Amino acid sequence: MNRLGWTLAVALAAGTPAALAAQVPAAGPVAARGDSVSLSLDEAVARALGQSEEIRLARSQVELAETQVREARAGVFPQVNAQLGYTRTFASQFQGGGGFTLPDSLRFEPDSNASLEERVRYLEQNAPLAGLGGLGSLFGNLPFGQENAYQATLTGSQLLYSGGRTGAALRIARDYREVARLTLTEQSADIELQVREAYVRALLAQELASSAQQALEQAEAFLAQERLRLGAGRASELEVLRAEVSRDNLRPQLVQAQNAAQLASLDLKRLVDITLGAPLRLTTPLDVPTAQALAQPAIEAEAVSRRASVAAAERQVSIAEQNIRIARGAFLPSVSLNMNYGRVLFPSSPFDLSGDWRTDWTGGLTVQVPLFSGGQRAAQLQRARVQAEQARLQLSQLREGVQLQYEQAAGERERARTAIAARQTTVQAAQRVYDLTVLRYQQGLATQLEVSQARLELLQARTNLAQAVSDFLIADAGVVRAVGGTPTGAGISAEGVGPLDTTPSIPNPSTIPATSSTTAPVPNTTTTTP
């Protein structure tokens, strides 16, 4: 128990049983003022998961990974493109420069007026020269130097073999997508654990603030009683001064407890994205876990291997191995099939499309063989192998770290579970001691100091129980988080045995006889916890 809880318990013990019995209010969280925001634990978790910036960022990474998978898959399918173009030639090296003229000895000019025998003889002698006259018009309609040209082209290519690089890239994209999804799972689990811890701490802080307020109210009531007894001549001025000092010492403790509750509430608001100035009312009580929840063993250590972070690291190893395959594929040839189909038109004017479209259709098979790159491919392969080994070592370290985290969380859970069992026994014993002390006080066998001390020990035991319950809830969530699961909130649900009661059961004031004029002093605050 901390110093604040001990001081509050001492202050509660300062009053007499008869005077303070009617002043004890029911324990519970501090009520919010004005229009408050009601928030249960499940609502807080759902709100944080739906509005957290970290979660939104992780979801965007998943969407990015999906696009990369589609991009990698596109390399397996044919690539088809279309193009339509117009070219206007203002000057060309194929234009001008004069015509092509044959010498007279190479001309083929038969005389149509000659006799049949002469014409036959001329044909037999000059037949090889007959085709030379068409050379001038043979190249007259080629695309070189045409003033107007339209060209419509459809091109396609299909990768047939790439040494396994395309398949490896597709597997890398799929693994990256799984890594993004697993990272989202890890982010969600982290946010949920933070919200649960903040919620439980806020509940505990409100319990302590409520106890501080009750302690101050009881000190005020005790001071008023002492002043009445002073006026009746049954108490001394020293006893009144002691009551005033006890009350004044509680005011800073109340402010400290209220500040702690406010800071815990602000931390919870930050996590669930609630306006910091809005009043917040927590509707999930801080219940003692059921016996079944306490007896339930922690999750098996083998579940650590199913944690999302471990699975993500395994995907990283797979990605590194695929990078080795890509680097090795750089030494192998690549084969691709190409196909081009085009239509060409050379009109006399830019807007005349009624001419004869010529077809240009080609196909080819390309084989590219890497021969020498100055050792670059070998260096890339070595780098991929080193990175794969690093990924395996990182996976091994992560498994060890997760296992250590699990062992620590499981140990803390067991410690908190044992503490709850011990605190419950202590509360029962302290309640029994208090009841017997009150009975002895009624019979005149005990002093007011002994009754105050018994009440102090009971309040301290119940405050320690509240702290132990919060420690158990946080530790239980930590165990589930260590194996990558979702905390179930054991003990902080409707199955609990009921909200914690930090107020001792005080007998009916009418059954307690009037005390003598001698008042026992306030107990020493350095008394150890029973």
Short mmCIF file of C-alpha atoms in Angstrom, two decimals, residues 32-513:
data_model
loop_
_atom_site.label_atom_id
_atom_site.label_comp_id
_atom_site.label_asym_id
_atom_site.label_seq_id
_atom_site.Cartn_x
_atom_site.Cartn_y
_atom_site.Cartn_z
CA ALA A 32 -18.80 13.11 -13.18
CA ARG A 33 -20.29 16.58 -13.27
CA GLY A 34 -22.57 17.83 -15.98
CA ASP A 35 -23.28 15.93 -19.16
CA SER A 36 -20.70 13.18 -18.90
CA VAL A 37 -19.60 10.59 -21.43
CA SER A 38 -20.49 7.09 -20.24
CA LEU A 39 -17.84 4.61 -21.27
CA SER A 40 -17.52 0.90 -20.57
CA LEU A 41 -14.35 -1.08 -21.04
CA ASP A 42 -15.54 -2.76 -24.25
CA GLU A 43 -16.72 0.58 -25.64
CA ALA A 44 -13.35 2.14 -24.87
CA VAL A 45 -11.52 -0.65 -26.70
CA ALA A 46 -13.86 -0.47 -29.71
CA ARG A 47 -13.55 3.30 -29.86
CA ALA A 48 -9.76 3.21 -29.72
CA LEU A 49 -9.52 0.53 -32.42
CA GLY A 50 -11.86 2.46 -34.69
CA GLN A 51 -10.28 5.91 -34.33
CA SER A 52 -6.63 5.37 -33.47
CA GLU A 53 -4.17 6.99 -35.88
CA GLU A 54 -1.79 4.03 -35.48
CA ILE A 55 -4.54 1.65 -36.58
CA ARG A 56 -5.46 3.81 -39.56
CA LEU A 57 -1.81 3.92 -40.61
CA ALA A 58 -1.51 0.12 -40.34
CA ARG A 59 -4.67 -0.30 -42.43
CA SER A 60 -3.24 1.97 -45.11
CA GLN A 61 -0.17 -0.27 -45.23
CA VAL A 62 -2.44 -3.24 -45.89
CA GLU A 63 -4.08 -1.37 -48.76
CA LEU A 64 -0.64 -0.46 -50.12
CA ALA A 65 0.40 -4.11 -49.98
CA GLU A 66 -2.70 -5.08 -51.95
CA THR A 67 -1.69 -2.71 -54.75
CA GLN A 68 1.82 -4.17 -54.81
CA VAL A 69 0.42 -7.68 -55.17
CA ARG A 70 -1.65 -6.58 -58.17
CA GLU A 71 1.38 -4.81 -59.62
CA ALA A 72 3.54 -7.93 -59.30
CA ARG A 73 0.81 -10.13 -60.77
CA ALA A 74 0.60 -7.84 -63.82
CA GLY A 75 4.07 -8.98 -64.94
CA VAL A 76 2.71 -12.48 -65.63
CA PHE A 77 0.11 -11.32 -68.16
CA PRO A 78 0.64 -9.96 -71.69
CA GLN A 79 1.37 -6.27 -72.06
CA VAL A 80 -0.71 -4.69 -74.86
CA ASN A 81 -0.49 -1.06 -75.98
CA ALA A 82 -2.05 0.97 -78.81
CA GLN A 83 -0.70 4.07 -80.50
CA LEU A 84 -2.11 6.46 -83.12
CA GLY A 85 0.11 9.15 -84.59
CA TYR A 86 0.36 11.74 -87.35
CA THR A 87 3.62 13.02 -88.81
CA ARG A 88 4.03 16.16 -90.94
CA THR A 89 7.32 16.35 -92.84
CA PHE A 90 8.47 19.85 -93.73
CA ALA A 91 11.87 18.89 -95.16
CA SER A 92 13.62 15.57 -95.66
CA GLN A 93 16.90 14.23 -96.95
CA PHE A 94 14.91 12.06 -99.36
CA GLN A 95 13.30 15.05 -101.03
CA GLY A 96 14.88 16.95 -104.01
CA GLY A 97 18.30 16.21 -105.49
CA GLY A 98 17.05 15.58 -109.10
CA GLY A 99 15.72 12.45 -110.76
CA PHE A 100 17.20 9.21 -111.95
CA THR A 101 18.19 9.25 -115.71
CA LEU A 102 19.31 6.21 -117.74
CA PRO A 103 22.00 6.58 -120.40
CA ASP A 104 20.96 6.08 -124.03
CA SER A 105 22.75 2.73 -124.22
CA LEU A 106 20.55 1.35 -121.42
CA ARG A 107 17.25 2.69 -122.61
CA PHE A 108 14.56 0.26 -123.74
CA GLU A 109 12.64 1.99 -126.56
CA PRO A 110 11.25 -0.43 -129.19
CA ASP A 111 9.96 1.12 -132.43
CA SER A 112 6.30 0.44 -132.80
CA ASN A 113 6.40 1.31 -136.53
CA ALA A 114 9.08 -1.28 -137.32
CA SER A 115 8.27 -4.56 -138.93
CA LEU A 116 7.44 -7.59 -136.91
CA GLU A 117 10.79 -9.24 -137.53
CA GLU A 118 12.67 -6.07 -136.46
CA ARG A 119 10.61 -5.69 -133.31
CA VAL A 120 11.12 -9.36 -132.36
CA ARG A 121 14.84 -9.02 -132.97
CA TYR A 122 14.95 -5.83 -130.82
CA LEU A 123 13.13 -7.57 -127.96
CA GLU A 124 15.51 -10.52 -128.06
CA GLN A 125 18.52 -8.23 -127.96
CA ASN A 126 17.31 -5.68 -125.34
CA ALA A 127 14.98 -7.72 -123.09
CA PRO A 128 17.41 -7.46 -120.04
CA LEU A 129 17.12 -3.69 -120.27
CA ALA A 130 13.31 -3.65 -120.10
CA GLY A 131 13.13 -3.41 -116.28
CA LEU A 132 15.61 -0.55 -115.92
CA GLY A 133 13.08 2.00 -117.02
CA GLY A 134 10.88 1.32 -113.95
CA LEU A 135 13.57 2.07 -111.45
CA GLY A 136 12.51 5.68 -111.20
CA SER A 137 8.96 4.82 -110.22
CA LEU A 138 9.93 1.82 -108.07
CA PHE A 139 10.91 3.97 -105.05
CA GLY A 140 8.45 6.73 -105.69
CA ASN A 141 5.84 5.64 -103.11
CA LEU A 142 8.03 4.62 -100.15
CA PRO A 143 7.50 6.19 -96.67
CA PHE A 144 10.79 8.05 -96.80
CA GLY A 145 10.19 11.75 -97.09
CA GLN A 146 6.37 11.55 -97.34
CA GLU A 147 4.81 14.90 -96.55
CA ASN A 148 1.88 13.43 -94.51
CA ALA A 149 1.84 10.15 -92.64
CA TYR A 150 -0.71 8.48 -90.34
CA GLN A 151 0.26 5.43 -88.31
CA ALA A 152 -1.95 3.23 -86.08
CA THR A 153 -0.02 0.57 -84.13
CA LEU A 154 -1.00 -2.22 -81.74
CA THR A 155 1.92 -3.78 -79.85
CA GLY A 156 1.96 -6.76 -77.50
CA SER A 157 4.60 -8.58 -75.51
CA GLN A 158 4.55 -11.69 -73.33
CA LEU A 159 7.30 -12.73 -70.96
CA LEU A 160 7.90 -16.45 -71.43
CA TYR A 161 10.83 -17.11 -69.11
CA SER A 162 12.73 -14.91 -66.65
CA GLY A 163 14.73 -17.38 -64.59
CA GLY A 164 12.05 -17.51 -61.84
CA ARG A 165 12.27 -13.79 -61.06
CA THR A 166 8.64 -13.00 -61.91
CA GLY A 167 7.25 -15.79 -59.72
CA ALA A 168 9.55 -14.80 -56.86
CA ALA A 169 8.43 -11.18 -57.09
CA LEU A 170 4.79 -12.28 -56.91
CA ARG A 171 5.47 -14.39 -53.82
CA ILE A 172 7.31 -11.46 -52.21
CA ALA A 173 4.31 -9.22 -52.80
CA ARG A 174 1.99 -11.78 -51.21
CA ASP A 175 4.28 -12.18 -48.20
CA TYR A 176 4.46 -8.41 -47.83
CA ARG A 177 0.68 -8.26 -47.82
CA GLU A 178 0.60 -10.84 -45.01
CA VAL A 179 3.23 -8.84 -43.10
CA ALA A 180 1.04 -5.74 -43.36
CA ARG A 181 -1.99 -7.64 -42.10
CA LEU A 182 -0.04 -9.15 -39.21
CA THR A 183 1.34 -5.73 -38.34
CA LEU A 184 -2.24 -4.44 -38.19
CA THR A 185 -3.06 -7.27 -35.79
CA GLU A 186 -0.08 -6.34 -33.61
CA GLN A 187 -1.04 -2.66 -33.61
CA SER A 188 -4.61 -3.53 -32.65
CA ALA A 189 -3.43 -5.73 -29.78
CA ASP A 190 -1.07 -3.02 -28.54
CA ILE A 191 -3.79 -0.37 -28.61
CA GLU A 192 -6.24 -2.68 -26.85
CA LEU A 193 -3.73 -3.47 -24.11
CA GLN A 194 -2.99 0.21 -23.57
CA VAL A 195 -6.69 1.03 -23.31
CA ARG A 196 -7.36 -1.78 -20.85
CA GLU A 197 -4.45 -0.75 -18.66
CA ALA A 198 -5.50 2.92 -18.75
CA TYR A 199 -9.11 2.01 -17.95
CA VAL A 200 -8.14 -0.12 -14.93
CA ARG A 201 -5.76 2.56 -13.64
CA ALA A 202 -8.47 5.18 -14.02
CA LEU A 203 -10.86 3.00 -12.03
CA LEU A 204 -8.30 2.52 -9.27
CA ALA A 205 -7.48 6.24 -9.20
CA GLN A 206 -11.17 7.07 -8.85
CA GLU A 207 -11.47 4.58 -5.98
CA LEU A 208 -8.58 6.25 -4.16
CA ALA A 209 -10.01 9.71 -4.83
CA SER A 210 -13.36 8.59 -3.45
CA SER A 211 -11.66 7.24 -0.33
CA ALA A 212 -9.78 10.53 0.10
CA GLN A 213 -13.03 12.46 -0.10
CA GLN A 214 -14.65 10.16 2.46
CA ALA A 215 -11.66 10.55 4.78
CA LEU A 216 -11.93 14.34 4.67
CA GLU A 217 -15.68 14.25 5.31
CA GLN A 218 -15.19 11.97 8.29
CA ALA A 219 -12.43 14.23 9.62
CA GLU A 220 -14.82 17.20 9.35
CA ALA A 221 -17.51 15.24 11.20
CA PHE A 222 -15.03 14.21 13.90
CA LEU A 223 -13.89 17.83 14.33
CA ALA A 224 -17.48 18.99 14.72
CA GLN A 225 -18.04 16.30 17.36
CA GLU A 226 -14.94 17.34 19.27
CA ARG A 227 -16.07 20.97 19.28
CA LEU A 228 -19.45 19.92 20.70
CA ARG A 229 -17.70 17.89 23.36
CA LEU A 230 -15.47 20.89 24.14
CA GLY A 231 -18.53 23.09 24.58
CA ALA A 232 -20.05 20.47 26.88
CA GLY A 233 -16.88 20.30 28.95
CA ARG A 234 -16.15 16.68 27.98
CA ALA A 235 -13.07 17.37 25.85
CA SER A 236 -10.00 19.58 26.07
CA GLU A 237 -8.81 22.25 23.65
CA LEU A 238 -5.84 20.01 22.80
CA GLU A 239 -8.17 17.34 21.45
CA VAL A 240 -9.89 19.91 19.23
CA LEU A 241 -6.54 21.12 17.91
CA ARG A 242 -5.57 17.52 17.14
CA ALA A 243 -8.77 17.06 15.14
CA GLU A 244 -8.11 20.30 13.21
CA VAL A 245 -4.56 19.24 12.38
CA SER A 246 -5.79 15.82 11.26
CA ARG A 247 -8.37 17.42 8.97
CA ASP A 248 -5.94 19.96 7.49
CA ASN A 249 -3.40 17.24 6.76
CA LEU A 250 -5.99 15.43 4.65
CA ARG A 251 -6.63 18.34 2.27
CA PRO A 252 -3.32 18.04 0.33
CA GLN A 253 -3.82 14.27 0.17
CA LEU A 254 -7.28 14.78 -1.34
CA VAL A 255 -5.91 17.21 -3.94
CA GLN A 256 -3.17 14.73 -4.79
CA ALA A 257 -5.66 11.88 -5.18
CA GLN A 258 -7.98 14.02 -7.33
CA ASN A 259 -5.07 15.11 -9.54
CA ALA A 260 -4.02 11.48 -9.97
CA ALA A 261 -7.59 10.53 -10.94
CA GLN A 262 -7.77 13.44 -13.38
CA LEU A 263 -4.46 12.50 -15.02
CA ALA A 264 -5.56 8.87 -15.34
CA SER A 265 -8.82 10.02 -16.92
CA LEU A 266 -6.98 12.31 -19.36
CA ASP A 267 -4.72 9.45 -20.42
CA LEU A 268 -7.76 7.29 -21.12
CA LYS A 269 -9.45 10.10 -23.06
CA ARG A 270 -6.33 10.51 -25.17
CA LEU A 271 -6.33 6.84 -26.11
CA VAL A 272 -10.03 6.68 -27.00
CA ASP A 273 -10.09 10.10 -28.72
CA ILE A 274 -12.47 11.90 -26.37
CA THR A 275 -12.33 15.65 -25.87
CA LEU A 276 -10.10 16.26 -22.87
CA GLY A 277 -12.53 18.73 -21.32
CA ALA A 278 -15.54 16.39 -21.49
CA PRO A 279 -16.53 14.73 -18.17
CA LEU A 280 -16.04 10.97 -18.27
CA ARG A 281 -17.98 8.35 -16.33
CA LEU A 282 -16.62 4.81 -16.26
CA THR A 283 -19.44 2.27 -16.20
CA THR A 284 -17.43 -0.96 -15.83
CA PRO A 285 -16.82 -1.60 -12.12
CA LEU A 286 -13.54 -2.74 -10.63
CA ASP A 287 -14.73 -6.19 -9.51
CA VAL A 288 -12.86 -8.91 -7.72
CA PRO A 289 -12.29 -11.76 -10.22
CA THR A 290 -14.32 -14.88 -9.69
CA ALA A 291 -12.71 -17.96 -8.17
CA GLN A 292 -12.90 -19.63 -11.57
CA ALA A 293 -11.06 -16.74 -13.23
CA LEU A 294 -8.38 -16.78 -10.54
CA ALA A 295 -7.95 -20.55 -10.75
CA GLN A 296 -7.80 -20.54 -14.54
CA PRO A 297 -4.21 -21.20 -15.61
CA ALA A 298 -2.35 -18.84 -17.86
CA ILE A 299 -2.22 -19.48 -21.58
CA GLU A 300 0.19 -22.19 -22.64
CA ALA A 301 3.64 -21.02 -23.67
CA GLU A 302 3.32 -22.86 -27.01
CA ALA A 303 0.83 -20.19 -28.04
CA VAL A 304 3.73 -17.74 -28.31
CA SER A 305 4.58 -19.22 -31.73
CA ARG A 306 1.17 -18.07 -33.01
CA ARG A 307 1.81 -14.41 -32.20
CA ALA A 308 1.37 -12.06 -35.13
CA SER A 309 4.82 -10.50 -34.77
CA VAL A 310 6.45 -13.95 -34.96
CA ALA A 311 4.41 -14.84 -38.03
CA ALA A 312 5.38 -11.50 -39.62
CA ALA A 313 9.07 -12.23 -38.98
CA GLU A 314 8.63 -15.64 -40.62
CA ARG A 315 7.21 -13.89 -43.68
CA GLN A 316 10.26 -11.61 -43.69
CA VAL A 317 12.48 -14.69 -43.84
CA SER A 318 10.45 -15.95 -46.78
CA ILE A 319 10.84 -12.60 -48.53
CA ALA A 320 14.61 -12.73 -48.03
CA GLU A 321 14.74 -16.23 -49.51
CA GLN A 322 12.75 -15.10 -52.55
CA ASN A 323 15.25 -12.24 -53.00
CA ILE A 324 17.97 -14.89 -53.26
CA ARG A 325 15.99 -16.55 -56.03
CA ILE A 326 15.63 -13.23 -57.86
CA ALA A 327 19.37 -12.56 -57.58
CA ARG A 328 20.13 -16.08 -58.84
CA GLY A 329 17.71 -15.63 -61.74
CA ALA A 330 19.77 -12.66 -62.95
CA PHE A 331 22.36 -15.18 -64.21
CA LEU A 332 19.79 -16.96 -66.41
CA PRO A 333 18.47 -15.85 -69.82
CA SER A 334 15.08 -14.28 -70.31
CA VAL A 335 12.72 -15.06 -73.20
CA SER A 336 9.90 -12.84 -74.43
CA LEU A 337 7.50 -12.84 -77.38
CA ASN A 338 6.74 -9.59 -79.23
CA MET A 339 4.01 -8.79 -81.74
CA ASN A 340 3.44 -5.52 -83.66
CA TYR A 341 0.47 -4.78 -85.93
CA GLY A 342 0.14 -1.43 -87.67
CA ARG A 343 -1.72 0.41 -90.42
CA VAL A 344 0.00 3.25 -92.34
CA LEU A 345 -1.46 5.95 -94.60
CA PHE A 346 0.39 8.60 -96.69
CA PRO A 347 -2.30 11.07 -97.77
CA SER A 348 -1.66 14.05 -100.00
CA SER A 349 -3.34 16.40 -97.51
CA PRO A 350 -3.42 16.26 -93.65
CA PHE A 351 -7.18 15.59 -93.42
CA ASP A 352 -7.55 13.14 -96.28
CA LEU A 353 -8.09 9.70 -94.66
CA SER A 354 -9.71 8.04 -97.65
CA GLY A 355 -6.53 6.63 -99.11
CA ASP A 356 -5.17 3.14 -99.05
CA TRP A 357 -4.07 2.04 -95.55
CA ARG A 358 -1.04 -0.23 -95.73
CA THR A 359 -0.55 -3.07 -93.22
CA ASP A 360 2.64 -3.53 -91.20
CA TRP A 361 2.55 -6.75 -89.12
CA THR A 362 5.63 -8.23 -87.46
CA GLY A 363 6.37 -10.73 -84.72
CA GLY A 364 9.53 -11.71 -82.91
CA LEU A 365 11.04 -13.86 -80.20
CA THR A 366 13.70 -12.20 -78.03
CA VAL A 367 16.25 -14.10 -75.96
CA GLN A 368 18.43 -12.01 -73.68
CA VAL A 369 21.51 -13.72 -72.21
CA PRO A 370 23.54 -11.92 -69.52
CA LEU A 371 27.25 -12.30 -70.22
CA PHE A 372 29.25 -9.88 -68.08
CA SER A 373 28.28 -7.18 -65.59
CA GLY A 374 31.54 -6.55 -63.77
CA GLY A 375 30.57 -8.75 -60.82
CA GLN A 376 27.39 -6.83 -60.03
CA ARG A 377 25.12 -9.87 -60.17
CA ALA A 378 27.43 -11.88 -57.94
CA ALA A 379 27.47 -9.06 -55.38
CA GLN A 380 23.69 -8.83 -55.44
CA LEU A 381 23.40 -12.58 -54.84
CA GLN A 382 25.83 -12.41 -51.90
CA ARG A 383 23.92 -9.47 -50.41
CA ALA A 384 20.62 -11.37 -50.67
CA ARG A 385 22.14 -14.36 -48.87
CA VAL A 386 23.47 -12.16 -46.05
CA GLN A 387 20.10 -10.44 -45.66
CA ALA A 388 18.36 -13.83 -45.49
CA GLU A 389 20.70 -14.93 -42.71
CA GLN A 390 20.02 -11.68 -40.85
CA ALA A 391 16.29 -12.27 -41.16
CA ARG A 392 16.66 -15.77 -39.67
CA LEU A 393 18.68 -14.42 -36.74
CA GLN A 394 16.14 -11.66 -36.13
CA LEU A 395 13.36 -14.25 -36.12
CA SER A 396 15.23 -16.30 -33.52
CA GLN A 397 15.80 -13.23 -31.35
CA LEU A 398 12.15 -12.24 -31.64
CA ARG A 399 10.98 -15.68 -30.52
CA GLU A 400 13.25 -15.48 -27.49
CA GLY A 401 12.05 -11.97 -26.67
CA VAL A 402 8.39 -12.94 -26.97
CA GLN A 403 9.00 -15.99 -24.78
CA LEU A 404 10.67 -13.78 -22.17
CA GLN A 405 7.77 -11.33 -22.32
CA TYR A 406 5.35 -14.20 -21.78
CA GLU A 407 7.27 -15.55 -18.79
CA GLN A 408 7.40 -12.11 -17.20
CA ALA A 409 3.69 -11.49 -17.74
CA ALA A 410 2.76 -14.97 -16.49
CA GLY A 411 4.90 -14.48 -13.37
CA GLU A 412 3.30 -11.11 -12.67
CA ARG A 413 -0.15 -12.63 -13.13
CA GLU A 414 0.65 -15.41 -10.67
CA ARG A 415 2.00 -12.88 -8.17
CA ALA A 416 -1.15 -10.77 -8.48
CA ARG A 417 -3.37 -13.86 -8.18
CA THR A 418 -1.59 -14.89 -5.00
CA ALA A 419 -1.84 -11.34 -3.70
CA ILE A 420 -5.61 -11.30 -4.25
CA ALA A 421 -6.03 -14.54 -2.33
CA ALA A 422 -3.86 -13.20 0.50
CA ARG A 423 -5.64 -9.82 0.54
CA GLN A 424 -9.03 -11.48 0.67
CA THR A 425 -7.92 -13.50 3.66
CA THR A 426 -6.50 -10.36 5.24
CA VAL A 427 -9.74 -8.47 4.68
CA GLN A 428 -11.74 -11.25 6.32
CA ALA A 429 -9.35 -11.34 9.29
CA ALA A 430 -9.33 -7.55 9.62
CA GLN A 431 -13.13 -7.48 9.52
CA ARG A 432 -13.25 -10.10 12.26
CA VAL A 433 -10.73 -8.17 14.37
CA TYR A 434 -12.70 -4.96 13.91
CA ASP A 435 -16.00 -6.59 14.92
CA LEU A 436 -14.46 -8.10 18.05
CA THR A 437 -12.76 -4.83 18.96
CA VAL A 438 -16.06 -2.95 18.65
CA LEU A 439 -17.69 -5.59 20.83
CA ARG A 440 -14.99 -5.22 23.47
CA TYR A 441 -15.34 -1.44 23.23
CA GLN A 442 -19.05 -1.76 23.92
CA GLN A 443 -18.24 -3.77 26.99
CA GLY A 444 -15.69 -1.26 28.21
CA LEU A 445 -12.73 -3.60 27.63
CA ALA A 446 -11.15 -1.64 24.73
CA THR A 447 -10.17 1.97 24.21
CA GLN A 448 -11.01 4.28 21.34
CA LEU A 449 -7.41 3.90 20.14
CA GLU A 450 -7.91 0.15 19.67
CA VAL A 451 -11.15 0.69 17.74
CA SER A 452 -9.46 3.29 15.50
CA GLN A 453 -6.50 0.98 14.95
CA ALA A 454 -8.81 -1.90 13.98
CA ARG A 455 -10.69 0.32 11.54
CA LEU A 456 -7.37 1.53 10.11
CA GLU A 457 -6.20 -2.01 9.47
CA LEU A 458 -9.49 -2.96 7.81
CA LEU A 459 -9.45 0.03 5.48
CA GLN A 460 -5.82 -0.62 4.64
CA ALA A 461 -6.54 -4.28 3.84
CA ARG A 462 -9.38 -3.36 1.50
CA THR A 463 -7.31 -0.71 -0.26
CA ASN A 464 -4.56 -3.29 -0.76
CA LEU A 465 -7.16 -5.67 -2.21
CA ALA A 466 -8.24 -3.03 -4.73
CA GLN A 467 -4.61 -2.54 -5.76
CA ALA A 468 -4.12 -6.30 -6.10
CA VAL A 469 -7.23 -6.63 -8.27
CA SER A 470 -6.02 -3.91 -10.63
CA ASP A 471 -2.57 -5.54 -10.79
CA PHE A 472 -4.16 -8.89 -11.67
CA LEU A 473 -6.33 -7.42 -14.42
CA ILE A 474 -3.36 -5.64 -15.99
CA ALA A 475 -1.13 -8.72 -15.67
CA ASP A 476 -3.81 -11.00 -17.15
CA ALA A 477 -4.14 -8.69 -20.15
CA GLY A 478 -0.35 -8.68 -20.44
CA VAL A 479 -0.25 -12.49 -20.60
CA VAL A 480 -2.81 -12.60 -23.38
CA ARG A 481 -0.96 -9.83 -25.21
CA ALA A 482 2.33 -11.71 -24.92
CA VAL A 483 0.89 -14.58 -26.98
CA GLY A 484 -0.73 -12.20 -29.46
CA GLY A 485 -4.35 -12.76 -28.37
CA THR A 486 -7.11 -10.43 -27.29
CA PRO A 487 -7.53 -9.84 -23.54
CA THR A 488 -10.87 -11.03 -22.21
CA GLY A 489 -10.89 -8.77 -19.18
CA ALA A 490 -11.11 -11.53 -16.57
CA GLY A 491 -12.59 -10.23 -13.37
CA ILE A 492 -13.70 -6.90 -14.79
CA SER A 493 -17.09 -8.00 -16.03
CA ALA A 494 -20.49 -8.95 -14.74
CA GLU A 495 -19.08 -12.27 -13.57
CA GLY A 496 -17.16 -10.64 -10.76
CA VAL A 497 -18.18 -11.06 -7.15
CA GLY A 498 -19.20 -7.42 -6.98
CA PRO A 499 -17.56 -4.02 -6.74
CA LEU A 500 -14.87 -3.49 -4.15
CA ASP A 501 -16.05 -2.06 -0.84
CA THR A 502 -13.41 0.12 0.81
CA THR A 503 -15.68 1.07 3.73
CA PRO A 504 -15.71 -1.10 6.87
CA SER A 505 -18.97 -2.39 8.22
CA ILE A 506 -19.68 -0.22 11.26
CA PRO A 507 -22.23 -1.32 13.88
CA ASN A 508 -25.34 0.64 14.71
CA PRO A 509 -24.31 3.75 16.69
CA SER A 510 -27.10 3.13 19.17
CA THR A 511 -25.43 -0.08 20.32
CA ILE A 512 -22.19 1.69 21.28
CA PRO A 513 -22.14 3.26 24.75
#
